[in-house]
Short mmCIF file of C-alpha atoms and ligand atoms in Angstrom, two decimals:
data_model
loop_
_atom_site.label_atom_id
_atom_site.label_comp_id
_atom_site.label_asym_id
_atom_site.label_seq_id
_atom_site.Cartn_x
_atom_site.Cartn_y
_atom_site.Cartn_z
CA MET C 1 -16.02 -18.84 11.57
CA HIS C 2 -18.45 -20.41 9.14
CA ASP C 3 -16.67 -21.30 5.95
CA ASP C 4 -19.70 -22.97 4.40
CA ILE C 5 -20.09 -22.98 0.67
CA PRO C 6 -23.33 -20.97 0.31
CA GLN C 7 -21.68 -17.93 1.96
CA ASP C 8 -18.66 -18.13 -0.38
CA ASN C 9 -20.94 -18.36 -3.40
CA ALA C 10 -22.85 -15.31 -2.28
CA GLN C 11 -19.59 -13.45 -1.75
CA ALA C 12 -18.46 -14.10 -5.32
CA ALA C 13 -21.20 -11.78 -6.57
CA TRP C 14 -20.65 -8.97 -4.08
CA SER C 15 -19.29 -5.60 -5.09
CA LEU C 16 -16.25 -4.03 -3.48
CA GLU C 17 -18.37 -1.88 -1.14
CA THR C 18 -20.08 -4.97 0.24
CA LEU C 19 -16.89 -7.04 0.48
CA ALA C 20 -15.23 -4.23 2.46
CA ILE C 21 -17.91 -4.57 5.12
CA ARG C 22 -18.87 -8.26 4.97
CA ALA C 23 -16.03 -10.42 3.59
CA GLY C 24 -14.22 -12.64 6.07
CA HIS C 25 -16.94 -12.50 8.73
CA ASP C 26 -19.73 -14.77 7.57
CA ARG C 27 -23.25 -14.75 8.92
CA GLY C 28 -23.90 -17.74 11.11
CA PRO C 29 -26.22 -18.85 13.89
CA GLU C 30 -25.90 -16.43 16.81
CA GLN C 31 -22.76 -14.81 15.50
CA GLU C 32 -21.16 -11.65 16.93
CA HIS C 33 -22.26 -8.70 14.81
CA ALA C 34 -18.86 -6.99 15.05
CA GLU C 35 -15.77 -9.01 14.22
CA PRO C 36 -14.39 -10.58 17.44
CA ILE C 37 -10.78 -10.24 18.61
CA PHE C 38 -8.89 -13.40 19.58
CA PRO C 39 -5.96 -12.11 21.65
CA THR C 40 -4.37 -15.49 22.20
CA SER C 41 -0.93 -16.86 21.39
CA SER C 42 -2.07 -20.46 20.94
CA PHE C 43 -5.06 -22.80 20.68
CA VAL C 44 -6.00 -25.96 22.59
CA TYR C 45 -7.64 -29.23 21.53
CA GLY C 46 -10.07 -31.73 22.95
CA SER C 47 -7.87 -34.78 22.42
CA ALA C 48 -4.45 -36.00 21.40
CA ALA C 49 -5.90 -37.18 18.11
CA GLU C 50 -7.38 -33.76 17.32
CA ALA C 51 -4.07 -32.06 18.16
CA ALA C 52 -2.27 -34.49 15.85
CA ARG C 53 -4.71 -33.85 12.99
CA LYS C 54 -4.33 -30.09 13.35
CA PHE C 55 -0.53 -30.20 13.53
CA ASN C 56 -0.30 -32.57 10.56
CA GLY C 57 -2.57 -30.36 8.51
CA ASP C 58 -5.10 -33.20 8.12
CA GLU C 59 -7.73 -30.91 9.59
CA PRO C 60 -7.85 -27.13 9.16
CA GLY C 61 -7.54 -25.10 12.33
CA ASN C 62 -5.42 -22.78 14.37
CA ILE C 63 -2.29 -23.87 16.22
CA TYR C 64 -0.28 -20.79 17.14
CA SER C 65 -0.82 -17.10 16.36
CA ARG C 66 2.52 -16.75 14.58
CA PHE C 67 0.95 -19.09 11.98
CA THR C 68 -2.72 -18.16 11.94
CA ASN C 69 -5.19 -16.33 14.16
CA PRO C 70 -8.94 -15.98 13.49
CA THR C 71 -8.92 -12.16 13.80
CA VAL C 72 -5.97 -11.89 11.45
CA GLN C 73 -7.70 -14.30 9.05
CA THR C 74 -10.77 -12.10 8.93
CA PHE C 75 -8.60 -9.17 7.80
CA GLU C 76 -6.77 -11.41 5.31
CA LYS C 77 -9.98 -12.75 3.78
CA ARG C 78 -11.48 -9.28 3.51
CA LEU C 79 -8.45 -7.69 1.85
CA ALA C 80 -7.97 -10.69 -0.48
CA ALA C 81 -11.60 -10.35 -1.59
CA MET C 82 -11.22 -6.61 -2.17
CA GLU C 83 -8.01 -7.02 -4.21
CA GLY C 84 -9.51 -9.92 -6.15
CA GLY C 85 -6.74 -12.24 -4.91
CA GLU C 86 -7.04 -15.89 -3.92
CA ARG C 87 -5.15 -15.36 -0.70
CA CYS C 88 -3.74 -12.68 1.58
CA VAL C 89 -1.07 -12.98 4.26
CA ALA C 90 -0.97 -10.20 6.86
CA THR C 91 2.35 -9.01 8.25
CA SER C 92 3.63 -6.83 11.08
CA SER C 93 4.35 -3.90 8.72
CA GLY C 94 4.51 -2.93 5.08
CA MET C 95 8.26 -3.45 5.16
CA SER C 96 7.98 -7.02 6.48
CA ALA C 97 5.43 -7.68 3.71
CA ILE C 98 8.10 -6.75 1.17
CA LEU C 99 10.83 -8.67 3.03
CA CYS C 100 8.75 -11.85 3.27
CA THR C 101 7.80 -11.60 -0.41
CA ALA C 102 11.52 -11.52 -1.22
CA LEU C 103 12.28 -14.39 1.20
CA ALA C 104 9.57 -16.47 -0.43
CA LEU C 105 10.36 -15.78 -4.08
CA LEU C 106 14.08 -15.07 -4.40
CA SER C 107 17.44 -16.80 -3.94
CA ALA C 108 21.04 -15.65 -4.13
CA GLY C 109 21.88 -14.81 -7.73
CA ASP C 110 18.35 -13.65 -8.59
CA GLU C 111 17.79 -10.09 -9.74
CA ILE C 112 15.03 -7.55 -9.17
CA VAL C 113 14.15 -4.71 -11.52
CA ALA C 114 12.47 -1.93 -9.57
CA SER C 115 11.23 1.60 -10.08
CA ARG C 116 13.70 4.22 -8.85
CA SER C 117 11.04 6.20 -7.00
CA LEU C 118 10.26 3.51 -4.39
CA PHE C 119 9.52 4.21 -0.73
CA GLY C 120 12.84 4.99 0.99
CA SER C 121 12.93 1.99 3.35
CA THR C 122 12.18 -0.30 0.41
CA VAL C 123 15.30 0.99 -1.35
CA SER C 124 17.31 0.42 1.86
CA LEU C 125 15.94 -3.11 2.18
CA LEU C 126 16.92 -3.94 -1.39
CA ASP C 127 20.32 -2.22 -1.43
CA LYS C 128 21.58 -2.63 2.14
CA TYR C 129 20.18 -6.03 3.04
CA LEU C 130 18.99 -8.17 0.12
CA ALA C 131 22.13 -7.17 -1.82
CA ARG C 132 24.25 -8.77 0.94
CA PHE C 133 22.47 -12.04 0.30
CA GLY C 134 23.31 -11.92 -3.39
CA ILE C 135 20.06 -10.42 -4.69
CA VAL C 136 20.83 -7.49 -6.98
CA THR C 137 18.32 -4.73 -7.78
CA ARG C 138 18.48 -2.65 -10.95
CA TYR C 139 16.54 0.61 -10.87
CA VAL C 140 14.66 2.14 -13.78
CA GLU C 141 12.39 5.09 -14.44
CA LEU C 142 8.90 4.01 -13.38
CA ALA C 143 7.09 5.11 -16.54
CA ASP C 144 9.76 4.11 -19.09
CA LEU C 145 8.76 0.65 -20.37
CA ASP C 146 11.82 0.44 -22.63
CA ALA C 147 14.07 0.97 -19.61
CA TRP C 148 12.33 -1.89 -17.75
CA GLU C 149 12.79 -4.16 -20.75
CA ALA C 150 16.47 -3.20 -21.08
CA ALA C 151 17.19 -3.84 -17.38
CA ILE C 152 15.84 -7.40 -17.44
CA THR C 153 18.46 -10.16 -17.59
CA PRO C 154 18.10 -13.96 -17.54
CA ALA C 155 18.55 -13.72 -13.75
CA THR C 156 15.59 -11.35 -13.27
CA ARG C 157 12.88 -12.99 -11.19
CA LEU C 158 10.89 -10.03 -9.90
CA LEU C 159 9.67 -6.68 -11.24
CA PHE C 160 8.71 -4.34 -8.39
CA ALA C 161 6.87 -1.03 -8.79
CA GLU C 162 5.00 1.49 -6.72
CA THR C 163 2.46 3.38 -8.81
CA PRO C 164 1.67 6.23 -8.69
CA SER C 165 5.06 7.29 -7.38
CA ASN C 166 5.61 9.40 -4.31
CA PRO C 167 5.78 12.42 -4.34
CA LEU C 168 5.89 13.14 -8.10
CA ALA C 169 2.87 11.02 -9.10
CA GLU C 170 4.41 9.24 -12.08
CA VAL C 171 2.41 6.22 -13.26
CA ALA C 172 3.50 2.78 -14.51
CA ASP C 173 1.44 0.86 -17.04
CA ILE C 174 0.68 -2.20 -14.88
CA ALA C 175 -0.79 -4.34 -17.68
CA ALA C 176 2.29 -3.72 -19.86
CA LEU C 177 4.65 -4.56 -16.98
CA ALA C 178 2.67 -7.73 -16.23
CA ASP C 179 2.99 -8.75 -19.85
CA MET C 180 6.73 -8.06 -19.76
CA ALA C 181 7.13 -10.09 -16.55
CA ARG C 182 5.33 -13.06 -18.11
CA ARG C 183 7.50 -12.93 -21.26
CA HIS C 184 10.64 -13.04 -19.11
CA ASP C 185 9.40 -15.67 -16.68
CA ALA C 186 9.44 -13.19 -13.80
CA TRP C 187 6.79 -12.05 -11.31
CA LEU C 188 5.33 -8.56 -11.05
CA ALA C 189 4.73 -7.14 -7.57
CA ILE C 190 2.91 -3.82 -7.13
CA ASP C 191 3.03 -1.79 -3.92
CA ASN C 192 -0.61 -0.61 -3.91
CA CYS C 193 -0.35 1.47 -0.76
CA PHE C 194 -1.21 4.83 -2.36
CA LEU C 195 -4.40 3.80 -4.16
CA THR C 196 -5.71 0.75 -2.25
CA PRO C 197 -8.07 -1.76 -3.94
CA VAL C 198 -10.74 0.93 -4.01
CA LEU C 199 -8.86 2.82 -6.73
CA GLN C 200 -6.55 0.22 -8.30
CA ARG C 201 -6.58 -3.58 -8.50
CA PRO C 202 -3.21 -4.66 -9.91
CA LEU C 203 -4.07 -8.40 -9.88
CA GLU C 204 -6.89 -7.75 -12.37
CA LEU C 205 -4.33 -5.99 -14.59
CA GLY C 206 -2.07 -9.06 -14.54
CA ALA C 207 0.24 -8.43 -11.58
CA ASP C 208 1.16 -11.52 -9.51
CA ILE C 209 1.49 -9.90 -6.10
CA VAL C 210 0.04 -6.86 -4.37
CA ILE C 211 1.82 -5.41 -1.35
CA HIS C 212 0.31 -3.09 1.24
CA SER C 213 1.43 -0.98 4.09
CA ALA C 214 -1.85 -1.25 6.02
CA THR C 215 -0.45 1.54 8.19
CA LYS C 216 -1.60 4.09 5.62
CA TYR C 217 -5.06 4.16 4.05
CA LEU C 218 -6.28 0.71 5.14
CA ASP C 219 -6.28 1.95 8.71
CA GLY C 220 -6.62 5.57 7.70
CA GLN C 221 -6.59 6.89 11.24
CA GLY C 222 -2.97 6.52 12.27
CA ARG C 223 -3.55 3.83 14.90
CA ALA C 224 -1.41 0.83 13.96
CA VAL C 225 1.48 -0.43 11.83
CA GLY C 226 0.82 -3.42 9.61
CA GLY C 227 1.17 -4.85 6.13
CA ALA C 228 -0.15 -7.47 3.76
CA VAL C 229 0.69 -9.48 0.65
CA VAL C 230 -2.08 -10.59 -1.73
CA GLY C 231 -1.96 -12.91 -4.73
CA GLY C 232 -2.56 -16.44 -5.98
CA HIS C 233 -2.56 -19.54 -3.74
CA ASP C 234 0.80 -20.90 -4.83
CA LEU C 235 2.86 -17.72 -4.43
CA LEU C 236 1.09 -16.84 -1.20
CA GLU C 237 1.76 -20.28 0.27
CA GLY C 238 5.43 -19.35 -0.03
CA VAL C 239 4.89 -15.94 1.58
CA PHE C 240 2.86 -17.59 4.36
CA GLY C 241 5.75 -19.99 4.98
CA ALA C 242 8.21 -17.10 5.22
CA VAL C 243 6.00 -15.14 7.64
CA ARG C 244 5.20 -18.10 9.90
CA THR C 245 8.85 -19.13 10.01
CA ALA C 246 10.57 -15.75 10.28
CA GLY C 247 7.82 -14.38 12.53
CA PRO C 248 6.72 -10.89 11.42
CA CYS C 249 3.04 -11.74 11.83
CA MET C 250 0.23 -9.23 12.43
CA SER C 251 -1.10 -8.94 15.97
CA PRO C 252 -4.83 -9.72 16.46
CA PHE C 253 -5.42 -6.24 17.89
CA ASN C 254 -3.94 -4.56 14.82
CA ALA C 255 -5.81 -6.94 12.49
CA TRP C 256 -9.06 -5.89 14.15
CA ILE C 257 -8.25 -2.20 13.63
CA PHE C 258 -7.42 -2.79 9.96
CA THR C 259 -10.55 -4.89 9.44
CA LYS C 260 -12.69 -2.05 10.78
CA GLY C 261 -10.63 0.39 8.70
CA LEU C 262 -11.51 -1.49 5.51
CA GLU C 263 -15.21 -0.95 6.22
CA THR C 264 -14.91 2.79 5.60
CA LEU C 265 -12.05 2.66 3.08
CA GLY C 266 -14.23 3.27 0.03
CA LEU C 267 -15.98 6.29 1.50
CA ARG C 268 -12.73 7.74 2.80
CA MET C 269 -10.81 7.23 -0.44
CA ARG C 270 -13.49 8.81 -2.58
CA ALA C 271 -13.89 11.80 -0.26
CA GLN C 272 -10.13 12.27 0.13
CA CYS C 273 -9.67 12.05 -3.67
CA GLU C 274 -12.25 14.78 -4.16
CA ASN C 275 -10.55 16.98 -1.54
CA ALA C 276 -7.19 16.36 -3.24
CA ARG C 277 -8.59 17.20 -6.67
CA GLN C 278 -9.97 20.50 -5.41
CA LEU C 279 -6.68 21.34 -3.71
CA ALA C 280 -4.67 20.45 -6.84
CA VAL C 281 -6.80 22.73 -9.01
CA TRP C 282 -6.46 25.57 -6.50
CA LEU C 283 -2.69 25.10 -6.12
CA ALA C 284 -2.17 25.00 -9.90
CA ASP C 285 -3.74 28.44 -10.05
CA HIS C 286 -1.71 29.97 -7.20
CA SER C 287 1.04 32.34 -8.31
CA ALA C 288 3.49 31.11 -5.62
CA VAL C 289 3.23 27.54 -6.99
CA ALA C 290 5.54 26.61 -9.87
CA SER C 291 4.13 23.12 -10.55
CA VAL C 292 1.62 20.59 -9.23
CA HIS C 293 2.14 16.83 -9.50
CA TYR C 294 -1.25 15.14 -9.46
CA THR C 295 -2.51 12.59 -11.98
CA GLY C 296 -6.00 14.08 -11.74
CA LEU C 297 -4.90 17.26 -13.52
CA GLU C 298 -5.41 17.03 -17.27
CA ASN C 299 -1.95 18.44 -17.98
CA HIS C 300 -0.30 15.58 -16.06
CA PRO C 301 1.76 13.66 -18.67
CA GLN C 302 0.11 10.36 -17.71
CA HIS C 303 -3.39 11.60 -16.96
CA ALA C 304 -4.89 9.31 -19.64
CA LEU C 305 -3.08 6.20 -18.36
CA ALA C 306 -4.07 6.99 -14.77
CA ALA C 307 -7.69 7.54 -15.82
CA ARG C 308 -7.71 4.17 -17.59
CA GLN C 309 -5.88 2.13 -14.98
CA GLN C 310 -7.21 3.69 -11.78
CA ALA C 311 -10.71 4.27 -10.47
CA GLY C 312 -9.58 7.60 -9.00
CA PHE C 313 -6.50 9.77 -8.80
CA GLY C 314 -5.57 9.30 -5.16
CA ALA C 315 -5.24 11.80 -2.35
CA VAL C 316 -1.50 12.51 -2.24
CA LEU C 317 -0.11 15.34 -4.32
CA GLY C 318 3.22 17.07 -4.77
CA PHE C 319 3.73 20.73 -5.57
CA THR C 320 6.73 22.97 -5.99
CA VAL C 321 6.70 26.43 -4.49
CA LYS C 322 8.73 29.38 -5.66
CA GLY C 323 11.63 30.27 -3.36
CA GLY C 324 13.28 26.84 -2.99
CA GLN C 325 13.72 25.25 0.43
CA GLN C 326 13.22 28.54 2.25
CA GLY C 327 9.88 29.08 0.52
CA ALA C 328 8.82 25.47 1.14
CA TRP C 329 9.72 25.62 4.84
CA GLN C 330 7.83 28.92 5.18
CA VAL C 331 4.70 27.25 3.83
CA VAL C 332 5.15 24.28 6.21
CA ASP C 333 5.78 26.52 9.22
CA ALA C 334 2.77 28.73 8.46
CA THR C 335 0.36 25.78 8.78
CA GLN C 336 -1.81 25.57 11.89
CA LEU C 337 -4.05 22.66 10.91
CA ILE C 338 -2.17 20.26 8.62
CA SER C 339 0.13 17.85 10.50
CA ILE C 340 3.85 18.27 9.80
CA THR C 341 4.96 14.64 9.48
CA GLY C 342 6.26 12.05 7.06
CA ASN C 343 3.16 9.89 7.36
CA LEU C 344 0.36 9.75 4.80
CA GLY C 345 -2.97 8.13 4.09
CA ASP C 346 -4.64 9.50 7.20
CA VAL C 347 -7.97 11.30 7.55
CA LYS C 348 -5.83 14.10 8.98
CA SER C 349 -4.06 16.02 6.22
CA THR C 350 -0.27 15.88 6.45
CA ILE C 351 2.51 17.95 4.88
CA THR C 352 6.09 16.84 4.20
CA HIS C 353 9.19 18.56 2.79
CA PRO C 354 10.73 15.51 1.06
CA ALA C 355 14.19 17.00 0.37
CA SER C 356 14.92 17.48 4.10
CA THR C 357 12.97 14.52 5.54
CA THR C 358 11.84 11.41 3.62
CA HIS C 359 14.54 11.89 0.97
CA GLY C 360 17.03 13.71 3.24
CA LYS C 361 19.63 10.93 3.08
CA LEU C 362 20.01 11.22 -0.71
CA SER C 363 22.95 13.16 -2.15
CA ASP C 364 22.20 16.34 -4.07
CA GLU C 365 22.78 14.46 -7.34
CA GLN C 366 20.43 11.64 -6.30
CA LYS C 367 17.80 14.18 -5.29
CA ALA C 368 18.12 15.95 -8.63
CA ALA C 369 17.84 12.63 -10.49
CA ALA C 370 14.73 11.72 -8.48
CA GLY C 371 13.12 15.13 -9.06
CA ILE C 372 13.22 15.96 -5.33
CA THR C 373 13.79 19.69 -5.70
CA PRO C 374 14.27 22.04 -2.71
CA GLY C 375 10.89 23.70 -3.25
CA LEU C 376 8.90 20.45 -3.46
CA LEU C 377 6.21 19.76 -0.86
CA ARG C 378 3.95 16.75 -0.48
CA VAL C 379 0.46 16.89 0.97
CA SER C 380 -1.56 13.82 1.86
CA VAL C 381 -5.04 15.27 1.74
CA GLY C 382 -7.36 14.21 4.54
CA LEU C 383 -11.01 14.64 5.34
CA GLU C 384 -11.01 18.14 6.82
CA ALA C 385 -13.15 20.69 4.96
CA PRO C 386 -11.36 21.57 1.68
CA ALA C 387 -11.71 25.30 2.44
CA ASP C 388 -9.86 24.86 5.75
CA ILE C 389 -7.03 22.89 4.09
CA ARG C 390 -6.75 25.59 1.42
CA ALA C 391 -6.72 28.39 3.97
CA ASP C 392 -3.98 26.63 5.94
CA LEU C 393 -1.72 26.50 2.87
CA ALA C 394 -2.75 29.94 1.59
CA ARG C 395 -1.29 31.56 4.72
CA GLY C 396 2.25 30.52 3.75
CA LEU C 397 1.82 30.64 -0.01
CA ASP C 398 0.36 34.15 -0.09
CA ALA C 399 3.38 35.39 1.86
CA LEU C 400 5.67 34.13 -0.95
CA ILE C 401 4.11 36.23 -3.69
C1 PLP L 501 4.80 3.30 4.39
C2 PLP L 501 5.09 2.58 3.15
C3 PLP L 501 5.73 1.33 3.16
C4 PLP L 501 6.22 0.69 4.44
O1 PLP L 501 5.18 0.38 5.28
P1 PLP L 501 5.32 0.29 6.88
O2 PLP L 501 3.96 -0.13 7.31
O3 PLP L 501 5.73 1.64 7.36
O4 PLP L 501 6.35 -0.73 7.16
C5 PLP L 501 5.92 0.68 1.97
N1 PLP L 501 5.54 1.24 0.79
C6 PLP L 501 4.93 2.44 0.74
C7 PLP L 501 4.53 2.99 -0.56
C8 PLP L 501 4.69 3.15 1.91
O5 PLP L 501 4.12 4.36 1.84
#
């Protein structure tokens, strides 16, 4: 690791494409070309005095891989640079990234205001676990700024949103939420899993914290579970403390996979967005499809906001088929190529029936309130040829006409 100043200065001018490939692994004398893996639990020193300096924090360096590990640091530096954050802390999963953010920022009696359409395990974490420790979450419609404002109380410390939402692709105005958070002395955290820094950089729009499930697009090839939190030094020092104390750190092997994943993230995202756009246009025209939820379509209610706030429309789309659950299941069961799974963000296209899987635990009323209708399907569009993805869905859809 060569943390010399000239390299950092050069990095400040690099574009996202370059940072994705070069950040966190500086050029030095006789350096490994590929990022090395350090599969070690701990680190040793040349003397008692050196050990003391490292443990006291008088000298930077690694002590134990629950705290820091060079391979994990490479991933952290690269993702921080791509998100435009001062610091990143990697975690064992997206969920532990959210948990450790809460551990770092919140105390009993504090409140969270969150979008209703959050990832299911996030809702469970907030309602089943954080609630037991006296942290209350109030849910609001993601796109309704007045509802956010109305839900804030003097105890509110954190606004938490996932935008665009899954699977209905609603969009929150991040700059407006950041402004609201500042006025109420709260922080804004954005789960940026669906767009990644390639398509959306919440910190530049005023958010305080960005959260990732690296499991999805950052890896992009379904190989590892991991997460990350990105933001300013002060907040991230707290998150780092929570991770190193509670222990959900990222393994060096997984960090290496995610680091290599970041190198192709831009190319993958742009290609997957284009495949998704083509599929959305085709689906919108199919007579067995009642509606398509994709911010890239001009008739999407928040198309203009998405176009302004995002550098692309993402590669996950929802669509409702005629014939309710039976029709939806027929389309799923007619596929031969697309993976039937709840996962997303992979180069392999995936299809999900939310009402019976990811949102299956919700009551019928909750499903109706969340817009999870029986005929709704979600496709995470991968890198297969668009014509093959279309043909795979056409088999089931044509049978419904
Ligand atoms: C998958 C996901 C998570 C949780 O991440 P894990 O890596 O599975 O723990 C959080 N938020 C969103 C939006 C996700 O899609």
